[in-house]
């Protein structure tokens, strides 16, 4: 992505204040609007339709087996441009259908640029996007039934808004500056309350509010260089495999938490928060072999024992629990214990550890929209099912195992998930090892910027636990703790997303102002021969944070 001079961004964001309107930026402003309810009438198109309000497109459709399949024809699309796409969709001859949009150009096909679960008598909102690898004189967006069956589809209020990479970055940076940072004014006075001009002020961020971390494995135990490398960077962790049922109870009745206890001690010692991953995994491939042979009351008893044992051992230790991992793709327990098995897991886990946030966690939600099991609407439907049954302490876990990320699709899916008002975490971010290390670094940065710049994302976890033979897909460092390209990309972002050391002098009003990333700060003020030190917190808020220090 094209770099923007930092000084230009600073001038831009200080001038705009709380508004996006500025003579310094005349490009499009990203519209995060999304809808998950089905409406009687479609809303007006985003961006006034974008390219669809010009003569750069036309509409057409085709008839197949008496079904009407609409399409949108576009001309002169450019390489590397980020296109945000949306439309309202309904189906005519079925109660509901998963509608997928596909983009075809002269040189490439994007098999999914957005999906929506469309209904018969109301309109549903589809939001997605794409980035072309080659310029295109003629492109066609098709609306099709995801299962391949013929169906009549209506489309209304289509919108296609182009962003240059620089425009996209400026929109991201605005959100970071308004959602991840806050204005601070330091007031310096003497013991009589008189404001002091000319006091030297030094402010340093000592911890970050935003959780950013990585998976760790038992390989970190006793490995001081690895521990030092990790603690220097991250304030959050998740155990890669060591809490999973097959790891803690490989043989029935022989529960062993020795390794996970030791890993938790490392986490505690270094003031790192940790996610609990996971209580159950719906994929039978990762279910303990002895459990596979259980049925009925025996399986229910084993399940209850697992929850009670794990949650008793680690009550109040983990900020989250992934309760039933990958439940959109697999249903081992529901097949054997009935459709309410997952609900039982959530209810029991909540009773066992009522302050932990209980997460759904699944793959191919933000990575692609081609997987019909884990489309954004499928995820939303399952969350609402849990809510209808009284499960409200839940969070949205998005694994994020990417090959080539699609930034506007990621943002569109996050927009739709944000309508639920639940905490969203990217829980297992990595880039496929089928790509070279430089590509992994570049794509990692794209994904991390999308996550950090979305106001509804509350935390990011990388899936980069280090083993002697490498990592699951992507490593940040080699075995000698020399950064690989992805590690350099992460370090660059960590440096960019912290305030660091700020120095200044109080003005005639005894004040000094700056913008700081949310977190904890240490402050030192020197006036004449006197020095005073203190600390303060910077939490999210729209108003300037005022802090007075007496010297």
Short mmCIF file of C-alpha atoms in Angstrom, two decimals:
data_model
loop_
_atom_site.label_atom_id
_atom_site.label_comp_id
_atom_site.label_asym_id
_atom_site.label_seq_id
_atom_site.Cartn_x
_atom_site.Cartn_y
_atom_site.Cartn_z
CA UNK A 1 0.00 0.00 0.00
CA UNK A 2 1.29 3.44 -0.89
CA UNK A 3 2.82 5.30 2.05
CA UNK A 4 1.46 8.68 3.07
CA UNK A 5 3.87 11.19 4.64
CA UNK A 6 3.26 11.12 8.37
CA UNK A 7 3.52 14.90 8.67
CA UNK A 8 0.74 15.31 6.09
CA UNK A 9 -1.53 12.97 8.04
CA UNK A 10 -0.86 14.83 11.28
CA UNK A 11 -1.73 18.20 9.71
CA UNK A 12 -4.84 16.69 8.13
CA UNK A 13 -6.18 15.15 11.32
CA UNK A 14 -5.45 18.10 13.56
CA UNK A 15 -7.29 20.41 11.20
CA UNK A 16 -10.39 18.26 10.80
CA UNK A 17 -11.00 17.80 14.53
CA UNK A 18 -14.24 15.91 15.05
CA UNK A 19 -15.37 16.34 11.46
CA UNK A 20 -14.32 14.56 8.32
CA UNK A 21 -14.98 17.62 6.21
CA UNK A 22 -11.69 19.29 5.28
CA UNK A 23 -10.34 21.16 2.27
CA UNK A 24 -7.21 19.00 2.61
CA UNK A 25 -9.11 15.86 1.57
CA UNK A 26 -11.69 15.91 -1.19
CA UNK A 27 -11.93 12.16 -1.71
CA UNK A 28 -14.79 9.85 -0.74
CA UNK A 29 -15.56 9.20 2.91
CA UNK A 30 -16.08 5.53 3.71
CA UNK A 31 -19.70 4.77 4.63
CA UNK A 32 -19.86 2.08 7.33
CA UNK A 33 -23.66 1.84 7.13
CA UNK A 34 -24.95 -1.72 7.20
CA UNK A 35 -28.29 -3.45 7.75
CA UNK A 36 -29.12 -6.93 8.93
CA UNK A 37 -32.90 -6.64 9.07
CA UNK A 38 -35.08 -7.34 6.07
CA UNK A 39 -36.93 -4.19 4.97
CA UNK A 40 -40.19 -3.58 3.16
CA UNK A 41 -38.45 -1.11 0.85
CA UNK A 42 -34.78 -0.81 -0.07
CA UNK A 43 -32.83 2.14 1.30
CA UNK A 44 -31.18 4.66 -0.99
CA UNK A 45 -27.83 3.47 -2.41
CA UNK A 46 -24.65 4.27 -0.48
CA UNK A 47 -22.55 7.07 -2.01
CA UNK A 48 -25.56 7.97 -4.15
CA UNK A 49 -24.73 4.86 -6.17
CA UNK A 50 -21.07 5.72 -6.76
CA UNK A 51 -20.16 4.64 -10.27
CA UNK A 52 -23.75 3.55 -10.84
CA UNK A 53 -24.91 7.15 -10.91
CA UNK A 54 -22.66 7.82 -13.90
CA UNK A 55 -22.64 6.34 -17.38
CA UNK A 56 -19.89 3.90 -16.44
CA UNK A 57 -22.32 1.01 -16.09
CA UNK A 58 -25.43 -0.62 -17.47
CA UNK A 59 -27.87 -3.24 -16.22
CA UNK A 60 -28.88 -6.42 -17.87
CA UNK A 61 -30.17 -9.84 -16.97
CA UNK A 62 -30.52 -13.33 -18.32
CA UNK A 63 -33.26 -15.90 -18.30
CA UNK A 64 -32.35 -19.46 -17.35
CA UNK A 65 -35.07 -22.08 -16.90
CA UNK A 66 -37.62 -19.29 -16.49
CA UNK A 67 -35.53 -17.64 -13.75
CA UNK A 68 -34.29 -14.07 -14.02
CA UNK A 69 -30.63 -13.55 -13.03
CA UNK A 70 -29.68 -9.86 -12.88
CA UNK A 71 -26.21 -8.53 -13.64
CA UNK A 72 -24.44 -5.18 -13.64
CA UNK A 73 -22.04 -4.22 -16.41
CA UNK A 74 -19.14 -1.89 -15.60
CA UNK A 75 -16.63 -0.18 -17.85
CA UNK A 76 -13.07 1.02 -17.32
CA UNK A 77 -12.30 -0.30 -13.85
CA UNK A 78 -8.72 0.25 -12.71
CA UNK A 79 -6.07 -2.01 -11.26
CA UNK A 80 -5.39 -1.70 -7.53
CA UNK A 81 -8.40 0.50 -6.84
CA UNK A 82 -10.44 -0.55 -3.81
CA UNK A 83 -14.11 -0.90 -4.80
CA UNK A 84 -16.77 -0.91 -2.09
CA UNK A 85 -19.95 -2.61 -3.35
CA UNK A 86 -23.48 -2.82 -1.97
CA UNK A 87 -27.03 -3.53 -3.13
CA UNK A 88 -30.47 -4.52 -1.86
CA UNK A 89 -31.69 -7.97 -2.90
CA UNK A 90 -34.85 -10.05 -2.70
CA UNK A 91 -35.95 -13.35 -4.22
CA UNK A 92 -39.31 -14.04 -5.87
CA UNK A 93 -40.03 -17.74 -5.94
CA UNK A 94 -38.47 -19.04 -2.73
CA UNK A 95 -38.94 -18.15 0.92
CA UNK A 96 -35.20 -17.44 1.20
CA UNK A 97 -31.90 -18.06 -0.55
CA UNK A 98 -28.22 -17.27 -0.08
CA UNK A 99 -27.34 -14.92 -2.93
CA UNK A 100 -23.72 -14.61 -4.00
CA UNK A 101 -22.28 -11.89 -6.21
CA UNK A 102 -19.51 -12.81 -8.63
CA UNK A 103 -17.29 -10.47 -10.64
CA UNK A 104 -15.94 -11.39 -14.07
CA UNK A 105 -13.51 -9.35 -16.14
CA UNK A 106 -11.52 -10.09 -19.29
CA UNK A 107 -8.66 -11.58 -17.24
CA UNK A 108 -9.97 -12.68 -13.85
CA UNK A 109 -12.94 -14.00 -11.92
CA UNK A 110 -13.72 -13.13 -8.31
CA UNK A 111 -16.03 -15.93 -7.31
CA UNK A 112 -17.49 -13.98 -4.40
CA UNK A 113 -17.48 -10.25 -3.72
CA UNK A 114 -20.41 -10.33 -1.29
CA UNK A 115 -23.31 -12.46 -0.09
CA UNK A 116 -26.68 -11.96 1.52
CA UNK A 117 -29.41 -14.19 2.87
CA UNK A 118 -32.30 -12.84 0.78
CA UNK A 119 -35.98 -13.36 1.45
CA UNK A 120 -39.18 -13.35 -0.58
CA UNK A 121 -41.30 -10.44 0.64
CA UNK A 122 -38.65 -8.00 1.84
CA UNK A 123 -35.29 -6.54 0.84
CA UNK A 124 -31.95 -7.60 2.33
CA UNK A 125 -28.70 -5.63 2.29
CA UNK A 126 -25.62 -7.06 0.58
CA UNK A 127 -22.25 -5.41 1.24
CA UNK A 128 -18.84 -6.40 -0.07
CA UNK A 129 -16.17 -5.30 -2.46
CA UNK A 130 -13.12 -6.20 -4.54
CA UNK A 131 -9.69 -5.13 -5.79
CA UNK A 132 -8.67 -5.91 -9.37
CA UNK A 133 -5.27 -7.36 -10.26
CA UNK A 134 -5.54 -6.03 -13.83
CA UNK A 135 -7.37 -3.08 -15.38
CA UNK A 136 -10.65 -3.97 -17.04
CA UNK A 137 -12.52 -2.38 -19.93
CA UNK A 138 -15.59 -4.54 -19.32
CA UNK A 139 -16.61 -6.17 -16.03
CA UNK A 140 -19.83 -7.91 -15.04
CA UNK A 141 -21.25 -8.45 -11.56
CA UNK A 142 -23.60 -11.45 -11.43
CA UNK A 143 -26.19 -12.19 -8.72
CA UNK A 144 -26.69 -15.94 -8.33
CA UNK A 145 -28.12 -18.47 -5.93
CA UNK A 146 -25.17 -19.82 -3.92
CA UNK A 147 -26.43 -23.41 -4.21
CA UNK A 148 -26.59 -23.16 -8.01
CA UNK A 149 -30.36 -23.59 -8.27
CA UNK A 150 -32.30 -21.27 -10.57
CA UNK A 151 -34.12 -18.49 -8.82
CA UNK A 152 -35.63 -15.12 -9.71
CA UNK A 153 -33.66 -12.30 -8.10
CA UNK A 154 -34.51 -8.61 -7.77
CA UNK A 155 -31.76 -6.03 -7.20
CA UNK A 156 -32.23 -2.41 -6.11
CA UNK A 157 -30.05 0.55 -5.07
CA UNK A 158 -26.72 -0.86 -6.27
CA UNK A 159 -23.60 1.11 -5.35
CA UNK A 160 -19.96 0.84 -6.36
CA UNK A 161 -17.61 3.38 -4.82
CA UNK A 162 -13.93 3.46 -5.82
CA UNK A 163 -11.15 4.42 -3.40
CA UNK A 164 -7.50 4.84 -4.26
CA UNK A 165 -5.16 3.12 -1.83
CA UNK A 166 -4.23 6.50 -0.41
CA UNK A 167 -7.89 7.45 0.08
CA UNK A 168 -8.55 4.12 1.80
CA UNK A 169 -5.56 4.67 4.08
CA UNK A 170 -6.68 8.19 4.99
CA UNK A 171 -10.13 6.86 5.92
CA UNK A 172 -8.51 4.18 8.07
CA UNK A 173 -6.23 6.69 9.72
CA UNK A 174 -9.14 8.97 10.58
CA UNK A 175 -10.84 6.16 12.49
CA UNK A 176 -7.60 5.33 14.29
CA UNK A 177 -7.13 8.95 15.31
CA UNK A 178 -10.69 9.37 16.52
CA UNK A 179 -11.37 5.91 18.02
CA UNK A 180 -7.97 4.66 19.20
CA UNK A 181 -6.61 8.02 20.39
CA UNK A 182 -7.79 10.91 22.51
CA UNK A 183 -6.87 14.55 23.05
CA UNK A 184 -5.11 15.29 26.34
CA UNK A 185 -4.41 18.63 28.04
CA UNK A 186 -1.91 18.71 30.89
CA UNK A 187 -2.32 21.59 33.36
CA UNK A 188 0.67 22.51 35.53
CA UNK A 189 0.21 24.63 38.66
CA UNK A 190 1.90 25.35 41.96
CA UNK A 191 0.48 24.54 45.40
CA UNK A 192 -1.50 27.80 45.34
CA UNK A 193 -3.22 26.87 42.06
CA UNK A 194 -1.22 29.36 39.98
CA UNK A 195 -0.64 28.16 36.43
CA UNK A 196 3.02 27.72 35.58
CA UNK A 197 4.35 28.73 32.18
CA UNK A 198 7.55 27.15 30.90
CA UNK A 199 7.37 23.85 32.82
CA UNK A 200 9.11 20.97 31.04
CA UNK A 201 6.75 18.07 30.47
CA UNK A 202 7.65 14.51 29.52
CA UNK A 203 4.88 11.98 28.90
CA UNK A 204 5.45 8.32 28.13
CA UNK A 205 2.91 5.60 27.37
CA UNK A 206 3.62 2.60 29.58
CA UNK A 207 0.79 0.28 28.50
CA UNK A 208 -1.74 0.05 25.69
CA UNK A 209 -5.48 -0.21 26.04
CA UNK A 210 -5.98 -2.17 22.81
CA UNK A 211 -5.27 -5.91 23.22
CA UNK A 212 -2.83 -7.05 20.55
CA UNK A 213 -1.22 -10.45 20.93
CA UNK A 214 -0.40 -13.85 19.57
CA UNK A 215 -0.83 -17.51 20.19
CA UNK A 216 1.82 -19.16 22.34
CA UNK A 217 2.64 -22.83 22.78
CA UNK A 218 4.45 -24.82 25.46
CA UNK A 219 7.63 -24.04 23.55
CA UNK A 220 7.70 -20.70 25.38
CA UNK A 221 8.17 -22.41 28.75
CA UNK A 222 11.76 -22.11 29.96
CA UNK A 223 12.73 -20.30 26.76
CA UNK A 224 13.81 -16.91 28.13
CA UNK A 225 14.73 -15.37 24.73
CA UNK A 226 11.29 -16.30 23.40
CA UNK A 227 9.60 -14.93 26.52
CA UNK A 228 11.52 -11.65 26.31
CA UNK A 229 10.74 -11.32 22.60
CA UNK A 230 7.02 -11.92 23.26
CA UNK A 231 6.64 -9.65 26.30
CA UNK A 232 8.41 -6.79 24.54
CA UNK A 233 5.65 -6.73 21.91
CA UNK A 234 2.36 -8.14 23.13
CA UNK A 235 -0.15 -7.53 25.89
CA UNK A 236 -2.41 -10.49 25.08
CA UNK A 237 -2.00 -14.21 24.47
CA UNK A 238 -3.94 -17.33 23.59
CA UNK A 239 -2.76 -20.91 24.08
CA UNK A 240 -2.45 -22.63 20.73
CA UNK A 241 -3.44 -26.18 21.71
CA UNK A 242 -2.68 -26.64 25.39
CA UNK A 243 -6.21 -25.98 26.73
CA UNK A 244 -7.97 -28.13 24.15
CA UNK A 245 -9.73 -31.22 25.43
CA UNK A 246 -7.42 -33.62 23.60
CA UNK A 247 -4.44 -31.94 25.33
CA UNK A 248 -5.78 -31.81 28.89
CA UNK A 249 -7.55 -35.22 28.92
CA UNK A 250 -6.06 -37.47 26.24
CA UNK A 251 -7.33 -40.51 28.16
CA UNK A 252 -10.69 -40.57 29.89
CA UNK A 253 -10.45 -39.52 33.52
CA UNK A 254 -6.78 -38.59 33.32
CA UNK A 255 -6.96 -34.80 33.42
CA UNK A 256 -3.66 -32.96 33.43
CA UNK A 257 -3.34 -29.16 33.50
CA UNK A 258 0.38 -29.03 34.24
CA UNK A 259 1.43 -27.43 30.94
CA UNK A 260 -1.44 -24.96 30.75
CA UNK A 261 -0.87 -24.00 34.41
CA UNK A 262 2.77 -23.20 33.64
CA UNK A 263 1.80 -21.16 30.59
CA UNK A 264 -0.77 -19.26 32.64
CA UNK A 265 1.92 -18.49 35.21
CA UNK A 266 4.03 -16.88 32.46
CA UNK A 267 1.00 -14.86 31.38
CA UNK A 268 0.24 -13.72 34.94
CA UNK A 269 3.83 -12.80 35.71
CA UNK A 270 3.98 -10.47 32.73
CA UNK A 271 0.55 -8.83 33.14
CA UNK A 272 -0.72 -10.30 29.88
CA UNK A 273 -4.41 -11.02 29.35
CA UNK A 274 -5.31 -14.38 27.86
CA UNK A 275 -8.17 -15.86 25.84
CA UNK A 276 -9.45 -19.33 26.74
CA UNK A 277 -9.25 -21.48 23.61
CA UNK A 278 -11.26 -23.70 23.62
CA UNK A 279 -13.81 -25.60 25.71
CA UNK A 280 -15.12 -27.77 22.86
CA UNK A 281 -14.18 -28.17 19.22
CA UNK A 282 -17.00 -29.32 16.98
CA UNK A 283 -14.64 -30.85 14.43
CA UNK A 284 -14.46 -34.60 15.24
CA UNK A 285 -10.88 -34.65 13.92
CA UNK A 286 -9.83 -32.64 16.98
CA UNK A 287 -12.10 -34.35 19.48
CA UNK A 288 -10.34 -36.77 21.89
CA UNK A 289 -10.48 -40.26 20.36
CA UNK A 290 -12.09 -41.73 23.46
CA UNK A 291 -14.94 -39.20 23.21
CA UNK A 292 -15.76 -40.27 19.65
CA UNK A 293 -17.04 -43.60 20.91
CA UNK A 294 -19.38 -42.13 23.52
CA UNK A 295 -23.09 -41.62 22.98
CA UNK A 296 -26.14 -40.54 24.94
CA UNK A 297 -25.77 -40.21 28.70
CA UNK A 298 -22.09 -41.23 28.59
CA UNK A 299 -21.25 -38.39 26.23
CA UNK A 300 -23.38 -35.93 28.20
CA UNK A 301 -21.61 -36.93 31.39
CA UNK A 302 -18.19 -36.48 29.76
CA UNK A 303 -19.21 -33.09 28.40
CA UNK A 304 -20.45 -31.90 31.80
CA UNK A 305 -17.27 -33.15 33.44
CA UNK A 306 -15.12 -31.31 30.89
CA UNK A 307 -16.86 -27.98 31.48
CA UNK A 308 -16.84 -28.33 35.26
CA UNK A 309 -13.19 -29.39 35.40
CA UNK A 310 -11.85 -26.75 33.01
CA UNK A 311 -13.91 -23.86 34.34
CA UNK A 312 -13.21 -24.73 37.95
CA UNK A 313 -9.49 -24.89 37.26
CA UNK A 314 -9.43 -21.51 35.51
CA UNK A 315 -12.33 -19.48 36.90
CA UNK A 316 -11.64 -15.74 36.47
CA UNK A 317 -8.33 -16.41 34.70
CA UNK A 318 -9.30 -15.96 31.04
CA UNK A 319 -11.06 -12.90 29.64
CA UNK A 320 -12.80 -14.99 26.96
CA UNK A 321 -13.77 -18.55 26.27
CA UNK A 322 -14.23 -19.96 22.78
CA UNK A 323 -17.08 -22.18 23.84
CA UNK A 324 -17.85 -24.39 20.87
CA UNK A 325 -15.14 -23.83 18.29
CA UNK A 326 -16.09 -23.73 14.58
CA UNK A 327 -19.74 -24.54 15.22
CA UNK A 328 -20.75 -23.12 11.83
CA UNK A 329 -18.72 -25.78 10.03
CA UNK A 330 -19.08 -28.81 12.28
CA UNK A 331 -21.73 -30.23 14.61
CA UNK A 332 -20.24 -33.28 16.32
CA UNK A 333 -21.96 -32.63 19.64
CA UNK A 334 -25.29 -31.45 18.29
CA UNK A 335 -25.52 -34.56 16.12
CA UNK A 336 -25.13 -36.76 19.19
CA UNK A 337 -26.70 -34.70 21.97
CA UNK A 338 -29.41 -32.86 20.08
CA UNK A 339 -29.87 -29.34 18.70
CA UNK A 340 -29.64 -27.72 22.16
CA UNK A 341 -26.17 -29.06 22.92
CA UNK A 342 -24.39 -25.82 22.04
CA UNK A 343 -26.89 -23.78 24.03
CA UNK A 344 -26.15 -26.02 27.02
CA UNK A 345 -22.42 -25.41 26.60
CA UNK A 346 -22.88 -21.64 26.69
CA UNK A 347 -25.30 -21.73 29.64
CA UNK A 348 -23.07 -23.99 31.70
CA UNK A 349 -19.91 -22.04 30.88
CA UNK A 350 -21.59 -18.78 31.87
CA UNK A 351 -22.68 -20.22 35.22
CA UNK A 352 -19.16 -21.53 35.82
CA UNK A 353 -17.37 -18.27 34.97
CA UNK A 354 -19.95 -15.46 34.79
CA UNK A 355 -17.47 -12.65 34.10
CA UNK A 356 -15.83 -14.24 31.07
CA UNK A 357 -17.11 -13.24 27.64
CA UNK A 358 -18.28 -16.30 25.72
CA UNK A 359 -17.33 -16.34 22.06
CA UNK A 360 -18.35 -18.00 18.89
CA UNK A 361 -15.17 -18.54 16.89
CA UNK A 362 -14.99 -19.62 13.25
CA UNK A 363 -13.03 -19.41 10.02
CA UNK A 364 -13.92 -18.12 6.54
CA UNK A 365 -16.14 -15.37 7.88
CA UNK A 366 -13.88 -12.44 6.93
CA UNK A 367 -11.38 -14.38 4.83
CA UNK A 368 -13.86 -15.03 2.00
CA UNK A 369 -17.57 -15.09 1.26
CA UNK A 370 -17.36 -18.25 -0.85
CA UNK A 371 -17.91 -20.59 2.11
CA UNK A 372 -21.70 -20.91 2.42
CA UNK A 373 -21.40 -22.33 5.94
CA UNK A 374 -19.80 -19.20 7.34
CA UNK A 375 -21.18 -16.24 5.45
CA UNK A 376 -21.73 -13.11 7.51
CA UNK A 377 -25.47 -13.76 7.56
CA UNK A 378 -24.95 -17.36 8.69
CA UNK A 379 -22.85 -16.08 11.58
CA UNK A 380 -25.42 -13.43 12.49
CA UNK A 381 -28.22 -16.00 12.35
CA UNK A 382 -26.41 -18.26 14.83
CA UNK A 383 -25.68 -15.39 17.21
CA UNK A 384 -29.34 -14.40 17.19
CA UNK A 385 -30.35 -17.99 17.83
CA UNK A 386 -28.19 -17.98 20.96
CA UNK A 387 -29.64 -14.64 22.01
CA UNK A 388 -33.21 -15.89 21.61
CA UNK A 389 -32.31 -18.62 24.06
CA UNK A 390 -30.94 -16.23 26.66
CA UNK A 391 -27.22 -16.18 25.83
CA UNK A 392 -26.17 -12.54 25.87
CA UNK A 393 -22.59 -12.57 27.18
CA UNK A 394 -21.23 -13.54 23.81
CA UNK A 395 -18.61 -12.16 21.47
CA UNK A 396 -17.75 -12.45 17.80
CA UNK A 397 -14.56 -14.39 17.12
CA UNK A 398 -13.20 -14.24 13.57
CA UNK A 399 -10.21 -16.50 13.01
CA UNK A 400 -8.69 -14.74 10.01
CA UNK A 401 -6.62 -17.43 8.27
CA UNK A 402 -6.07 -15.57 5.00
CA UNK A 403 -4.43 -16.35 1.70
CA UNK A 404 -4.94 -13.10 -0.21
CA UNK A 405 -7.13 -10.72 1.81
CA UNK A 406 -9.86 -8.63 0.23
CA UNK A 407 -9.85 -5.33 2.22
CA UNK A 408 -13.27 -3.94 1.18
CA UNK A 409 -14.91 -7.33 1.84
CA UNK A 410 -13.29 -7.52 5.28
CA UNK A 411 -14.55 -4.06 6.14
CA UNK A 412 -18.04 -4.74 4.78
CA UNK A 413 -18.38 -7.92 6.85
CA UNK A 414 -17.15 -6.12 9.96
CA UNK A 415 -19.73 -3.40 9.28
CA UNK A 416 -22.56 -5.94 9.18
CA UNK A 417 -21.34 -7.79 12.28
CA UNK A 418 -21.02 -4.48 14.12
CA UNK A 419 -24.79 -4.02 13.89
CA UNK A 420 -25.09 -6.73 16.57
CA UNK A 421 -23.40 -4.47 19.12
CA UNK A 422 -21.12 -7.26 20.38
CA UNK A 423 -17.34 -7.22 20.90
CA UNK A 424 -15.52 -8.34 17.76
CA UNK A 425 -12.06 -9.91 17.88
CA UNK A 426 -9.78 -11.15 15.13
CA UNK A 427 -8.65 -14.26 16.97
CA UNK A 428 -6.19 -16.24 14.81
CA UNK A 429 -4.72 -13.96 12.15
CA UNK A 430 -2.12 -15.34 9.77
CA UNK A 431 -1.32 -15.54 6.06
CA UNK A 432 -0.99 -18.85 4.19
CA UNK A 433 2.44 -20.43 3.94
CA UNK A 434 1.71 -21.02 0.26
CA UNK A 435 2.84 -17.40 -0.20
CA UNK A 436 6.39 -16.16 0.18
CA UNK A 437 7.49 -14.32 3.33
CA UNK A 438 7.37 -10.86 1.78
CA UNK A 439 3.79 -11.45 0.63
CA UNK A 440 2.91 -12.71 4.11
CA UNK A 441 4.28 -9.46 5.56
CA UNK A 442 2.42 -7.22 3.12
CA UNK A 443 -0.89 -9.02 3.50
CA UNK A 444 -0.52 -9.18 7.28
CA UNK A 445 -0.22 -5.43 7.38
CA UNK A 446 -3.37 -5.08 5.24
CA UNK A 447 -5.39 -7.31 7.57
CA UNK A 448 -4.10 -5.72 10.76
CA UNK A 449 -4.84 -2.22 9.50
CA UNK A 450 -8.39 -3.28 8.62
CA UNK A 451 -8.89 -4.67 12.11
CA UNK A 452 -7.29 -1.86 14.09
CA UNK A 453 -9.07 0.84 12.10
CA UNK A 454 -12.54 -0.64 12.54
CA UNK A 455 -14.15 0.90 15.63
CA UNK A 456 -16.03 -2.30 16.55
CA UNK A 457 -12.92 -4.50 16.70
CA UNK A 458 -11.87 -4.81 20.35
CA UNK A 459 -8.73 -6.90 19.97
CA UNK A 460 -6.44 -8.74 17.56
CA UNK A 461 -4.61 -12.05 18.04
CA UNK A 462 -2.04 -13.47 15.64
CA UNK A 463 -1.75 -17.23 15.16
CA UNK A 464 2.04 -17.33 15.19
CA UNK A 465 3.09 -19.64 18.04
CA UNK A 466 6.71 -20.63 17.46
CA UNK A 467 7.87 -24.26 17.29
CA UNK A 468 11.29 -25.69 16.43
CA UNK A 469 9.94 -26.67 13.01
CA UNK A 470 8.19 -23.35 12.41
CA UNK A 471 4.62 -22.15 12.89
CA UNK A 472 1.14 -23.23 11.81
CA UNK A 473 1.21 -21.00 8.71
CA UNK A 474 3.23 -17.86 9.41
CA UNK A 475 6.11 -17.07 11.74
CA UNK A 476 7.15 -13.64 12.94
CA UNK A 477 10.67 -14.70 13.89
CA UNK A 478 13.18 -17.45 13.29
CA UNK A 479 14.43 -19.76 16.04
CA UNK A 480 17.14 -17.24 16.93
CA UNK A 481 14.49 -14.52 17.39
CA UNK A 482 15.57 -12.54 14.40
CA UNK A 483 12.46 -11.06 12.82
CA UNK A 484 11.15 -12.43 9.55
CA UNK A 485 9.40 -9.96 7.19
CA UNK A 486 6.02 -10.53 8.89
CA UNK A 487 7.64 -9.78 12.24
CA UNK A 488 9.04 -6.53 10.88
CA UNK A 489 5.57 -5.60 9.59
CA UNK A 490 4.04 -6.26 13.01
CA UNK A 491 6.77 -4.31 14.80
CA UNK A 492 6.25 -1.37 12.47
CA UNK A 493 2.55 -1.28 13.28
CA UNK A 494 3.13 -1.69 17.01
CA UNK A 495 5.47 1.29 16.87
CA UNK A 496 2.99 3.30 14.82
CA UNK A 497 0.11 2.48 17.18
CA UNK A 498 1.70 3.77 20.37
CA UNK A 499 2.28 7.28 21.62
CA UNK A 500 5.86 6.71 22.69
CA UNK A 501 7.60 9.61 24.41
CA UNK A 502 6.09 13.10 24.16
CA UNK A 503 7.95 16.18 25.37
CA UNK A 504 6.88 19.80 25.53
CA UNK A 505 6.67 23.01 27.55
CA UNK A 506 3.59 24.46 29.26
CA UNK A 507 2.21 27.61 27.62
CA UNK A 508 1.14 30.91 29.11
CA UNK A 509 -1.90 29.17 30.57
CA UNK A 510 0.26 26.48 32.16
CA UNK A 511 -1.04 23.94 29.70
CA UNK A 512 0.32 21.47 27.15
CA UNK A 513 -1.81 19.37 24.77
CA UNK A 514 -1.25 16.28 22.63
CA UNK A 515 -3.11 13.33 21.11
CA UNK A 516 -2.34 9.95 22.68
CA UNK A 517 -3.26 6.35 22.05
CA UNK A 518 -5.52 4.89 24.72
CA UNK A 519 -3.71 3.34 27.65
CA UNK A 520 -1.69 4.15 30.76
CA UNK A 521 0.82 7.01 30.94
CA UNK A 522 3.70 8.15 33.12
CA UNK A 523 4.28 11.89 33.35
CA UNK A 524 7.21 13.89 34.66
CA UNK A 525 7.08 17.68 35.10
CA UNK A 526 10.09 19.87 35.89
CA UNK A 527 9.86 23.52 36.89
CA UNK A 528 12.98 25.23 38.15
CA UNK A 529 14.67 22.83 40.55
CA UNK A 530 11.49 20.88 41.30
CA UNK A 531 10.28 17.71 39.60
CA UNK A 532 6.97 15.91 40.06
CA UNK A 533 5.98 12.54 38.67
CA UNK A 534 2.57 10.95 38.32
CA UNK A 535 0.49 8.59 36.17
CA UNK A 536 -2.85 8.86 34.40
CA UNK A 537 -5.17 6.74 32.26
CA UNK A 538 -6.45 7.56 28.82
CA UNK A 539 -9.68 5.71 28.02
CA UNK A 540 -12.05 6.08 25.11
CA UNK A 541 -14.06 9.29 25.06
CA UNK A 542 -15.09 12.11 22.77
CA UNK A 543 -14.01 14.90 25.10
CA UNK A 544 -10.49 16.11 25.82
CA UNK A 545 -8.95 14.39 28.84
CA UNK A 546 -7.77 17.06 31.32
CA UNK A 547 -5.08 16.17 33.84
CA UNK A 548 -3.74 18.56 36.45
CA UNK A 549 -0.38 18.11 38.12
CA UNK A 550 0.87 20.22 41.00
CA UNK A 551 4.55 21.03 41.43
#
